[in-house]
Tab-separated table of C-alpha atoms in Angstrom:
chain	number	residue	atom	x	y	z
B	1	MET	CA	33.281	-58.285	35.500
B	2	LEU	CA	30.574	-56.054	36.878
B	3	THR	CA	31.947	-52.964	38.595
B	4	LYS	CA	30.908	-51.517	41.939
B	5	ARG	CA	28.816	-48.383	41.443
B	6	ILE	CA	29.212	-44.988	43.096
B	7	ILE	CA	25.985	-43.000	43.226
B	8	PRO	CA	25.760	-39.343	44.310
B	9	CYS	CA	22.325	-38.366	45.586
B	10	LEU	CA	20.771	-34.939	45.012
B	11	ASP	CA	17.835	-33.562	46.990
B	12	VAL	CA	15.596	-31.508	44.729
B	13	LYS	CA	12.953	-29.114	45.957
B	14	ASP	CA	10.741	-27.179	43.546
B	15	GLY	CA	13.179	-27.860	40.739
B	16	ARG	CA	16.301	-26.743	42.623
B	17	VAL	CA	18.945	-28.751	44.408
B	18	VAL	CA	18.914	-28.017	48.126
B	19	LYS	CA	21.159	-28.936	51.070
B	20	GLY	CA	24.088	-26.572	50.704
B	21	ILE	CA	26.135	-27.803	47.857
B	22	GLN	CA	29.642	-26.478	47.459
B	23	PHE	CA	30.932	-26.611	43.969
B	24	LEU	CA	33.032	-23.515	43.468
B	25	GLU	CA	33.012	-23.841	39.713
B	26	LEU	CA	29.235	-23.718	39.658
B	27	ARG	CA	27.571	-20.678	38.203
B	28	ASP	CA	24.296	-21.624	39.795
B	29	ALA	CA	24.575	-23.719	42.915
B	30	GLY	CA	21.032	-24.981	42.738
B	31	ASP	CA	20.764	-26.238	39.188
B	32	PRO	CA	20.213	-30.013	39.179
B	33	VAL	CA	21.391	-30.489	35.605
B	34	GLU	CA	24.602	-28.571	36.154
B	35	LEU	CA	25.390	-30.556	39.297
B	36	ALA	CA	24.527	-33.831	37.649
B	37	THR	CA	26.882	-32.967	34.801
B	38	ILE	CA	29.741	-32.357	37.223
B	39	TYR	CA	29.174	-35.707	38.909
B	40	ASP	CA	29.019	-37.380	35.508
B	41	GLU	CA	32.367	-35.833	34.599
B	42	GLN	CA	33.838	-37.084	37.879
B	43	GLY	CA	32.835	-40.610	36.923
B	44	ALA	CA	29.564	-41.144	38.812
B	45	ASP	CA	28.034	-44.434	37.664
B	46	GLU	CA	24.461	-43.425	38.362
B	47	LEU	CA	22.587	-40.605	40.037
B	48	VAL	CA	19.650	-40.479	42.398
B	49	PHE	CA	17.338	-37.471	42.525
B	50	LEU	CA	15.192	-37.269	45.598
B	51	ASP	CA	12.199	-35.014	45.070
B	52	ILE	CA	11.385	-33.317	48.368
B	53	SER	CA	8.887	-30.846	46.895
B	54	ALA	CA	5.930	-30.421	49.162
B	55	THR	CA	3.628	-28.871	46.578
B	56	HIS	CA	1.910	-30.092	43.459
B	57	GLU	CA	3.665	-27.376	41.457
B	58	GLY	CA	7.013	-28.544	42.765
B	59	ARG	CA	6.249	-32.079	41.620
B	60	LYS	CA	5.336	-30.909	38.147
B	61	THR	CA	8.610	-29.012	37.988
B	62	MET	CA	10.407	-32.257	38.852
B	63	ILE	CA	9.211	-33.789	35.583
B	64	GLU	CA	10.888	-30.914	33.749
B	65	VAL	CA	14.090	-31.539	35.682
B	66	VAL	CA	13.960	-35.232	34.783
B	67	ARG	CA	13.476	-34.407	31.123
B	68	GLU	CA	16.392	-32.017	31.119
B	69	VAL	CA	18.703	-34.415	32.954
B	70	ALA	CA	17.825	-37.211	30.527
B	71	ALA	CA	18.483	-34.903	27.599
B	72	THR	CA	21.884	-33.902	28.932
B	73	LEU	CA	23.371	-36.992	30.547
B	74	ALA	CA	24.220	-40.409	29.134
B	75	ILE	CA	24.262	-42.251	32.461
B	76	PRO	CA	21.359	-43.917	34.269
B	77	PHE	CA	19.434	-42.139	36.985
B	78	THR	CA	16.757	-42.883	39.534
B	79	VAL	CA	14.040	-40.576	40.813
B	80	GLY	CA	12.474	-41.045	44.230
B	81	GLY	CA	10.401	-39.103	46.720
B	82	GLY	CA	6.653	-38.854	46.871
B	83	ILE	CA	5.952	-41.446	44.177
B	84	GLY	CA	2.647	-43.006	45.102
B	85	SER	CA	0.939	-44.352	42.006
B	86	LEU	CA	1.510	-46.031	38.657
B	87	GLU	CA	0.699	-42.687	37.061
B	88	ASP	CA	3.556	-41.016	38.992
B	89	MET	CA	5.934	-43.750	37.864
B	90	ARG	CA	4.834	-43.521	34.252
B	91	ALA	CA	5.276	-39.739	34.190
B	92	ILE	CA	8.809	-39.953	35.571
B	93	LEU	CA	9.902	-42.869	33.404
B	94	ARG	CA	8.415	-41.290	30.280
B	95	ALA	CA	10.314	-38.105	31.034
B	96	GLY	CA	13.508	-40.159	30.749
B	97	ALA	CA	14.375	-41.524	34.198
B	98	ASP	CA	15.671	-45.080	34.180
B	99	LYS	CA	14.330	-46.147	37.551
B	100	VAL	CA	11.894	-44.972	40.175
B	101	SER	CA	12.371	-45.452	43.875
B	102	LEU	CA	9.475	-46.205	46.206
B	103	ASN	CA	9.662	-45.790	49.949
B	104	SER	CA	6.599	-44.891	52.038
B	105	ALA	CA	4.225	-45.807	49.211
B	106	ALA	CA	5.696	-49.318	49.021
B	107	VAL	CA	4.939	-49.860	52.705
B	108	ARG	CA	1.445	-48.417	52.388
B	109	GLN	CA	0.632	-50.246	49.167
B	110	PRO	CA	3.012	-53.153	48.564
B	111	GLU	CA	1.081	-54.123	45.414
B	112	LEU	CA	2.457	-50.959	43.768
B	113	ILE	CA	5.816	-52.720	43.524
B	114	THR	CA	4.257	-55.634	41.681
B	115	GLU	CA	2.203	-53.431	39.376
B	116	GLY	CA	5.188	-51.228	38.604
B	117	ALA	CA	7.332	-54.259	37.859
B	118	ARG	CA	4.675	-55.666	35.569
B	119	TYR	CA	4.192	-52.472	33.582
B	120	PHE	CA	7.723	-51.089	33.511
B	121	GLY	CA	9.922	-54.067	34.429
B	122	SER	CA	11.639	-55.016	37.681
B	123	GLN	CA	14.825	-53.336	36.502
B	124	CYS	CA	13.309	-49.904	37.075
B	125	MET	CA	11.692	-50.619	40.440
B	126	VAL	CA	13.941	-49.587	43.294
B	127	VAL	CA	12.592	-49.956	46.806
B	128	ALA	CA	14.178	-47.635	49.358
B	129	ILE	CA	14.274	-48.922	52.910
B	130	ASP	CA	15.106	-46.633	55.832
B	131	ALA	CA	16.377	-48.890	58.593
B	132	LYS	CA	16.966	-48.231	62.257
B	133	TYR	CA	18.164	-50.721	64.839
B	134	ASP	CA	15.572	-51.579	67.467
B	135	HIS	CA	16.964	-53.092	70.660
B	136	ASP	CA	13.644	-54.521	71.769
B	137	LEU	CA	13.174	-56.150	68.394
B	138	GLY	CA	16.810	-57.279	68.330
B	139	SER	CA	16.891	-56.307	64.674
B	140	TRP	CA	16.287	-53.387	62.322
B	141	ARG	CA	12.920	-51.720	61.932
B	142	VAL	CA	11.559	-50.038	58.778
B	143	TYR	CA	10.815	-46.316	58.958
B	144	THR	CA	8.858	-44.223	56.469
B	145	HIS	CA	8.107	-40.565	55.757
B	146	GLY	CA	11.757	-39.581	55.601
B	147	GLY	CA	12.524	-41.477	58.794
B	148	ARG	CA	9.867	-39.740	60.854
B	149	LYS	CA	7.452	-42.632	61.184
B	150	SER	CA	8.218	-46.093	62.505
B	151	THR	CA	6.401	-49.145	61.183
B	152	GLU	CA	5.729	-52.649	62.392
B	153	LEU	CA	7.956	-54.023	59.660
B	154	GLU	CA	11.245	-55.749	60.316
B	155	VAL	CA	13.872	-54.823	57.699
B	156	LEU	CA	15.073	-58.310	56.774
B	157	LYS	CA	11.555	-59.606	56.358
B	158	TRP	CA	10.510	-56.539	54.381
B	159	ALA	CA	13.585	-56.804	52.138
B	160	ARG	CA	12.711	-60.402	51.290
B	161	GLN	CA	9.120	-59.436	50.691
B	162	VAL	CA	9.855	-56.562	48.304
B	163	GLU	CA	12.104	-58.833	46.264
B	164	GLU	CA	9.244	-61.320	45.955
B	165	LEU	CA	6.895	-58.480	45.010
B	166	GLY	CA	9.132	-57.594	42.075
B	167	ALA	CA	11.629	-54.977	43.233
B	168	GLY	CA	14.768	-54.948	41.086
B	169	GLU	CA	17.059	-53.265	43.562
B	170	LEU	CA	17.189	-52.124	47.193
B	171	LEU	CA	18.362	-48.728	48.364
B	172	LEU	CA	19.188	-49.445	51.968
B	173	THR	CA	19.721	-46.434	54.208
B	174	SER	CA	20.927	-46.805	57.760
B	175	MET	CA	19.284	-44.155	59.908
B	176	ASP	CA	21.684	-44.994	62.712
B	177	LYS	CA	24.677	-44.141	60.531
B	178	ASP	CA	23.169	-41.392	58.400
B	179	GLY	CA	25.007	-38.119	58.947
B	180	GLU	CA	27.491	-39.706	61.351
B	181	LYS	CA	30.285	-39.995	58.761
B	182	THR	CA	31.679	-43.032	60.541
B	183	GLY	CA	31.114	-45.445	57.682
B	184	PHE	CA	28.263	-47.485	56.241
B	185	ASP	CA	26.309	-49.857	58.485
B	186	LEU	CA	28.159	-53.030	57.574
B	187	ALA	CA	26.180	-55.281	59.910
B	188	LEU	CA	22.902	-54.137	58.357
B	189	LEU	CA	24.246	-54.533	54.831
B	190	GLN	CA	25.602	-58.000	55.530
B	191	ALA	CA	22.328	-59.087	57.093
B	192	VAL	CA	20.284	-57.877	54.125
B	193	GLN	CA	22.700	-59.369	51.586
B	194	GLN	CA	22.141	-62.727	53.289
B	195	VAL	CA	18.428	-62.679	52.565
B	196	VAL	CA	18.039	-61.105	49.094
B	197	SER	CA	19.483	-61.810	45.679
B	198	ILE	CA	18.769	-58.437	44.065
B	199	PRO	CA	21.434	-55.689	44.078
B	200	VAL	CA	21.756	-53.662	47.269
B	201	ILE	CA	22.808	-50.005	47.336
B	202	ALA	CA	24.462	-48.997	50.608
B	203	SER	CA	23.462	-45.594	51.940
B	204	GLY	CA	24.057	-43.566	55.070
B	205	GLY	CA	27.302	-42.950	56.897
B	206	ALA	CA	29.941	-42.299	54.241
B	207	GLY	CA	32.590	-40.034	55.729
B	208	ASP	CA	35.643	-40.788	53.639
B	209	ALA	CA	36.779	-42.905	50.713
B	210	SER	CA	37.831	-45.840	52.906
B	211	HIS	CA	34.218	-46.330	53.974
B	212	PHE	CA	33.335	-47.252	50.406
B	213	VAL	CA	36.095	-49.866	50.402
B	214	ASP	CA	34.553	-51.417	53.527
B	215	ALA	CA	31.035	-51.410	52.091
B	216	PHE	CA	32.210	-53.243	48.990
B	217	GLN	CA	34.796	-55.563	50.503
B	218	ASP	CA	33.320	-56.402	53.904
B	219	ALA	CA	29.613	-56.114	53.167
B	220	GLU	CA	29.621	-56.907	49.432
B	221	ALA	CA	27.365	-53.978	48.593
B	222	ASP	CA	26.686	-53.697	44.869
B	223	ALA	CA	26.659	-49.911	44.898
B	224	ALA	CA	27.123	-47.129	47.417
B	225	LEU	CA	25.262	-43.851	47.620
B	226	ALA	CA	26.367	-40.664	49.316
B	227	ALA	CA	25.319	-37.038	49.358
B	228	SER	CA	27.083	-34.587	51.651
B	229	ILE	CA	30.569	-36.083	51.321
B	230	PHE	CA	30.421	-35.262	47.604
B	231	HIS	CA	28.417	-32.034	47.874
B	232	TYR	CA	30.803	-30.530	50.427
B	233	LYS	CA	33.771	-31.648	48.361
B	234	GLU	CA	35.245	-33.658	51.219
B	235	THR	CA	36.122	-36.063	48.477
B	236	SER	CA	35.165	-36.560	44.845
B	237	VAL	CA	33.750	-39.513	42.982
B	238	ALA	CA	37.058	-39.717	41.106
B	239	ASN	CA	39.032	-39.818	44.351
B	240	VAL	CA	36.797	-42.505	45.852
B	241	LYS	CA	37.301	-44.574	42.723
B	242	ASP	CA	41.086	-44.147	42.903
B	243	ILE	CA	41.097	-45.424	46.479
B	244	LEU	CA	38.811	-48.301	45.529
B	245	ARG	CA	41.130	-49.259	42.676
B	246	GLN	CA	44.166	-49.144	44.991
B	247	ASN	CA	42.320	-51.528	47.270
B	248	GLY	CA	41.509	-53.943	44.504
B	249	VAL	CA	37.835	-53.051	44.129
B	250	HIS	CA	36.741	-53.232	40.506
B	251	VAL	CA	35.340	-49.870	39.357
B	252	ARG	CA	34.729	-48.166	36.050
K	1	MET	CA	18.233	-39.893	8.647
K	2	ILE	CA	17.941	-42.618	11.290
K	3	GLY	CA	14.569	-44.134	12.104
K	4	ILE	CA	13.818	-45.061	15.693
K	5	ILE	CA	11.143	-47.730	15.676
K	6	ASP	CA	8.382	-46.978	18.174
K	7	TYR	CA	6.384	-50.112	18.883
K	8	GLY	CA	5.452	-49.239	22.441
K	9	MET	CA	8.394	-50.905	24.157
K	10	GLY	CA	11.276	-48.880	25.416
K	11	ASN	CA	12.835	-45.680	26.496
K	12	LEU	CA	12.767	-43.860	23.177
K	13	PHE	CA	13.488	-40.524	24.751
K	14	SER	CA	17.051	-41.395	25.757
K	15	VAL	CA	17.876	-42.862	22.370
K	16	SER	CA	16.537	-39.796	20.553
K	17	LYS	CA	18.406	-37.426	22.844
K	18	ALA	CA	21.628	-39.375	22.282
K	19	LEU	CA	21.229	-38.949	18.511
K	20	GLU	CA	20.517	-35.255	19.036
K	21	ARG	CA	23.769	-34.924	20.964
K	22	LEU	CA	25.561	-36.560	18.043
K	23	GLY	CA	23.873	-34.115	15.676
K	24	VAL	CA	22.283	-36.953	13.707
K	25	PRO	CA	18.820	-36.322	12.261
K	26	TYR	CA	16.212	-38.923	13.190
K	27	THR	CA	12.566	-39.812	12.914
K	28	LEU	CA	10.763	-41.504	15.763
K	29	SER	CA	7.735	-43.331	14.483
K	30	HIS	CA	5.439	-46.324	14.640
K	31	SER	CA	4.546	-45.945	10.991
K	32	PRO	CA	6.456	-47.752	8.219
K	33	GLN	CA	5.510	-44.955	5.821
K	34	GLU	CA	7.140	-42.349	8.015
K	35	LEU	CA	10.248	-44.480	8.470
K	36	GLU	CA	10.487	-45.027	4.710
K	37	LYS	CA	12.881	-42.099	4.185
K	38	CYS	CA	15.373	-43.452	6.765
K	39	GLN	CA	18.688	-44.949	5.730
K	40	GLY	CA	19.222	-46.702	9.056
K	41	LEU	CA	16.947	-48.135	11.744
K	42	ILE	CA	17.232	-48.467	15.494
K	43	LEU	CA	15.099	-51.021	17.332
K	44	PRO	CA	15.087	-50.132	21.038
K	45	GLY	CA	13.364	-52.202	23.659
K	46	VAL	CA	12.729	-52.644	27.339
K	47	GLY	CA	10.344	-55.277	28.660
K	48	ALA	CA	9.467	-58.854	27.878
K	49	PHE	CA	10.326	-60.664	24.632
K	50	PRO	CA	6.848	-62.129	23.926
K	51	ASP	CA	5.147	-58.720	24.398
K	52	ALA	CA	7.654	-57.121	22.046
K	53	MET	CA	7.200	-59.725	19.291
K	54	LYS	CA	3.447	-59.457	19.665
K	55	ALA	CA	3.695	-55.685	19.207
K	56	LEU	CA	5.999	-56.032	16.178
K	57	ASN	CA	3.640	-58.539	14.568
K	58	LYS	CA	0.517	-56.551	15.324
K	59	THR	CA	1.870	-53.309	13.903
K	60	GLY	CA	3.253	-54.927	10.760
K	61	MET	CA	6.650	-53.721	11.905
K	62	LYS	CA	8.137	-57.217	11.818
K	63	GLN	CA	7.706	-57.608	8.042
K	64	TYR	CA	8.805	-54.021	7.506
K	65	ILE	CA	12.059	-54.611	9.418
K	66	LEU	CA	12.739	-57.853	7.546
K	67	ASN	CA	12.171	-56.126	4.203
K	68	LYS	CA	14.439	-53.230	5.089
K	69	VAL	CA	17.230	-55.538	6.261
K	70	GLU	CA	16.857	-57.462	2.988
K	71	GLU	CA	17.258	-54.154	1.117
K	72	GLY	CA	20.520	-53.564	2.947
K	73	ILE	CA	19.382	-50.894	5.426
K	74	PRO	CA	21.584	-51.029	8.567
K	75	LEU	CA	19.659	-52.036	11.716
K	76	LEU	CA	20.761	-51.656	15.333
K	77	GLY	CA	18.860	-53.481	18.077
K	78	ILE	CA	19.355	-52.200	21.611
K	79	CYS	CA	18.911	-54.344	24.755
K	80	LEU	CA	15.665	-56.287	24.205
K	81	GLY	CA	15.844	-54.922	20.653
K	82	MET	CA	19.070	-56.881	20.175
K	83	GLN	CA	17.566	-60.056	21.603
K	84	LEU	CA	14.667	-59.776	19.136
K	85	LEU	CA	17.143	-60.144	16.249
K	86	PHE	CA	17.784	-63.780	17.188
K	87	ASP	CA	15.921	-67.024	16.460
K	88	GLU	CA	13.905	-67.399	19.634
K	89	SER	CA	13.672	-66.653	23.350
K	90	GLU	CA	12.738	-68.771	26.329
K	91	GLU	CA	11.336	-65.780	28.257
K	92	ASN	CA	7.846	-66.786	29.499
K	93	GLY	CA	7.717	-69.780	27.140
K	94	THR	CA	9.337	-70.070	23.723
K	95	THR	CA	8.733	-67.170	21.322
K	96	GLU	CA	10.060	-66.856	17.797
K	97	GLY	CA	12.215	-63.794	17.147
K	98	LEU	CA	13.090	-61.942	13.940
K	99	GLN	CA	15.563	-64.717	13.076
K	100	LEU	CA	18.076	-62.360	11.513
K	101	LEU	CA	20.878	-63.814	13.647
K	102	PRO	CA	21.334	-67.391	14.867
K	103	GLY	CA	20.867	-68.085	18.564
K	104	ARG	CA	18.518	-68.454	21.482
K	105	VAL	CA	17.791	-65.959	24.253
K	106	VAL	CA	18.081	-67.710	27.618
K	107	ARG	CA	17.846	-66.707	31.266
K	108	PHE	CA	20.928	-66.271	33.431
K	109	ALA	CA	21.401	-69.246	35.730
K	110	GLY	CA	22.303	-67.077	38.727
K	111	LYS	CA	25.560	-68.992	39.149
K	112	ASP	CA	28.684	-69.735	37.165
K	113	ALA	CA	30.114	-73.111	36.170
K	114	ALA	CA	31.892	-73.365	39.532
K	115	GLY	CA	28.665	-72.685	41.433
K	116	HIS	CA	29.421	-69.106	42.532
K	117	ALA	CA	26.259	-67.026	42.909
K	118	TYR	CA	25.538	-64.167	40.497
K	119	LYS	CA	22.716	-61.687	40.855
K	120	ILE	CA	19.945	-61.440	38.273
K	121	PRO	CA	19.550	-59.034	36.511
K	122	HIS	CA	23.060	-58.425	35.290
K	123	MET	CA	22.853	-54.753	36.205
K	124	GLY	CA	25.521	-52.102	36.126
K	125	TRP	CA	28.708	-51.212	34.322
K	126	ASN	CA	30.737	-54.020	32.782
K	127	GLU	CA	33.816	-54.010	30.591
K	128	LEU	CA	33.675	-54.769	26.880
K	129	GLN	CA	36.092	-57.325	25.486
K	130	HIS	CA	36.513	-56.667	21.789
K	131	LEU	CA	36.525	-60.034	20.035
K	132	GLN	CA	36.471	-58.516	16.557
K	133	PRO	CA	38.166	-55.138	16.978
K	134	GLU	CA	38.048	-54.553	13.220
K	135	ALA	CA	34.235	-54.473	13.286
K	136	LYS	CA	32.833	-51.124	12.119
K	137	LEU	CA	30.708	-50.765	15.249
K	138	LEU	CA	33.864	-50.932	17.399
K	139	SER	CA	35.852	-48.532	15.265
K	140	LYS	CA	38.295	-46.284	17.164
K	141	MET	CA	37.423	-47.850	20.495
K	142	ASP	CA	39.463	-49.712	23.027
K	143	GLY	CA	37.308	-51.666	25.431
K	144	GLY	CA	35.528	-49.385	27.849
K	145	TYR	CA	32.655	-49.837	30.275
K	146	VAL	CA	28.997	-49.902	29.313
K	147	TYR	CA	25.727	-50.070	31.259
K	148	PHE	CA	23.794	-53.356	31.234
K	149	VAL	CA	20.368	-54.219	32.646
K	150	HIS	CA	19.092	-57.642	31.600
K	151	SER	CA	18.050	-61.021	32.957
K	152	TYR	CA	18.273	-62.904	29.664
K	153	TYR	CA	21.235	-63.183	27.312
K	154	VAL	CA	21.975	-64.512	23.854
K	155	ASP	CA	23.369	-68.007	23.508
K	156	THR	CA	24.609	-68.338	19.938
K	157	PRO	CA	26.220	-71.267	18.139
K	158	ASP	CA	27.830	-68.835	15.686
K	159	LYS	CA	30.692	-67.097	17.487
K	160	HIS	CA	31.316	-64.971	14.393
K	161	VAL	CA	28.314	-62.798	15.168
K	162	VAL	CA	29.715	-61.809	18.592
K	163	LEU	CA	31.799	-58.668	18.082
K	164	ALA	CA	32.355	-57.906	21.770
K	165	SER	CA	31.444	-59.611	25.011
K	166	ALA	CA	31.324	-58.952	28.738
K	167	GLN	CA	32.177	-61.382	31.502
K	168	TYR	CA	29.445	-62.235	33.992
K	169	GLU	CA	28.430	-65.720	35.133
K	170	THR	CA	29.208	-66.668	31.562
K	171	GLU	CA	30.603	-64.792	28.558
K	172	VAL	CA	27.748	-62.473	27.588
K	173	PRO	CA	27.437	-61.342	23.945
K	174	ALA	CA	27.455	-57.559	24.251
K	175	VAL	CA	27.852	-56.294	20.695
K	176	VAL	CA	26.695	-58.507	17.832
K	177	GLY	CA	26.699	-58.044	14.103
K	178	LYS	CA	26.385	-59.787	10.781
K	179	GLY	CA	26.106	-57.969	7.470
K	180	ASN	CA	23.941	-54.898	8.045
K	181	VAL	CA	22.350	-56.249	11.260
K	182	TYR	CA	23.819	-55.054	14.559
K	183	GLY	CA	22.902	-55.267	18.201
K	184	ALA	CA	23.997	-54.008	21.616
K	185	GLN	CA	22.858	-55.868	24.732
K	186	PHE	CA	23.698	-52.871	26.930
K	187	HIS	CA	22.257	-49.367	26.658
K	188	PRO	CA	24.656	-47.278	24.540
K	189	GLU	CA	22.478	-44.225	25.212
K	190	LYS	CA	23.161	-44.695	28.950
K	191	SER	CA	26.799	-45.726	28.683
K	192	SER	CA	28.560	-42.388	28.743
K	193	THR	CA	31.312	-41.770	26.168
K	194	THR	CA	31.825	-45.444	25.278
K	195	GLY	CA	28.154	-45.898	24.481
K	196	MET	CA	28.009	-42.675	22.508
K	197	LYS	CA	30.983	-43.843	20.428
K	198	ILE	CA	29.145	-47.030	19.481
K	199	LEU	CA	26.057	-45.055	18.474
K	200	GLU	CA	28.275	-42.722	16.475
K	201	ASN	CA	29.909	-45.702	14.765
K	202	PHE	CA	26.486	-47.047	13.825
K	203	CYS	CA	25.519	-43.653	12.421
K	204	ASN	CA	28.742	-43.699	10.393
K	205	VAL	CA	27.870	-47.137	9.028
K	206	VAL	CA	24.512	-45.686	7.939
K	207	ARG	CA	26.179	-42.636	6.399
K	208	ASP	CA	28.712	-44.726	4.491
K	209	GLN	CA	25.897	-46.925	3.253
K	210	GLU	CA	24.017	-43.981	1.763
K	211	GLY	CA	24.742	-43.634	-1.894
K	212	VAL	CA	25.692	-47.294	-2.098
K	213	GLU	CA	23.587	-48.961	-4.788
K	214	ARG	CA	20.875	-51.112	-3.272
């Protein structure tokens, strides 16, 4: 039986992990490989690296990070952030990443999803959707550029569309819940699960281990991603998995 | 020395790094001449079956692999590389495989016998059920979880070739083997300690084979 996946997410800028990470045992708090190794040891099933470098140099450094992570870790990982062309995807996948995640670029150029799927396979094409509830729309709206820009797209329609275009997985972030620590957006997750048949990664809102139980049991998420709850050591991947096991959720 | 066959399909980097971590020397090459000195071969693979067979045929790698297997060289196919070991695949029309193992590669139905829906691809960590625990590839292991990503699986009439399986919509052959031909449907190089153990076991098979009269 397939297990539910727990995925820590690391923000990387110019080759260093940013967003105050508190691992006391760390010699160097900003080293992506060192952090990734700790999460691997805790039992993380996958990792996501979000490249938030603003400069060309920073992006080039990211390739080095990817290469080093792939050389060190024997678990799958995804790289997202600023990927806008087939060339970007090829560079990251060749450096050893297992999947790439498209967000703004997928909205701007939906055919990138199809081209990526054709060249590299659907299994490595993750589409990230940042969703925010819109009362006028009566549904969720797609945002891009790290949540700064709203689009005309409706989340459920967009989710269906990216699956048809060849996406292998959805990384669904609730902007309403992000940072709130009150749990994942179960209504959003349930709605998206109704309309797609590719795996959905829940993101945004994790505040404690019980929230993961809800995402898996009530919203049938296939995986759940979190950042600060792990970085600030409010809980660990191992602890989340213990709680999931106690609640009858199948984990590795 | 292990030879990793580069025929343009697959994440060769991860496989090579995994061997490096095990301290096993390897050669990564698309040239039969360069692979000649290897005592074991790994056939990786990500992508579509017909493209892969086309590449193996075009590069002359198909005949090379068949000759080496005939000589007794141990071969490990990974993911698509495992599927290529079988008779044929139905991916994008029927394509003949290497025909080293009996069976057909078919697409997941997306539901089980009772009609419950299953997502395609079968993606993520699933538990190995050891059907033939005495198999060399499963030596000193006890189940464990490994990382799968695939939309097609092997349907074989010969249950003896299935060394371990994983339960999805159906029982999925996960580790296969017959004689010196082995395969893993999952990615051992991405499957943490369990996957590394399987790679190590394959390397041990190769090591034990060295010095054996061929």
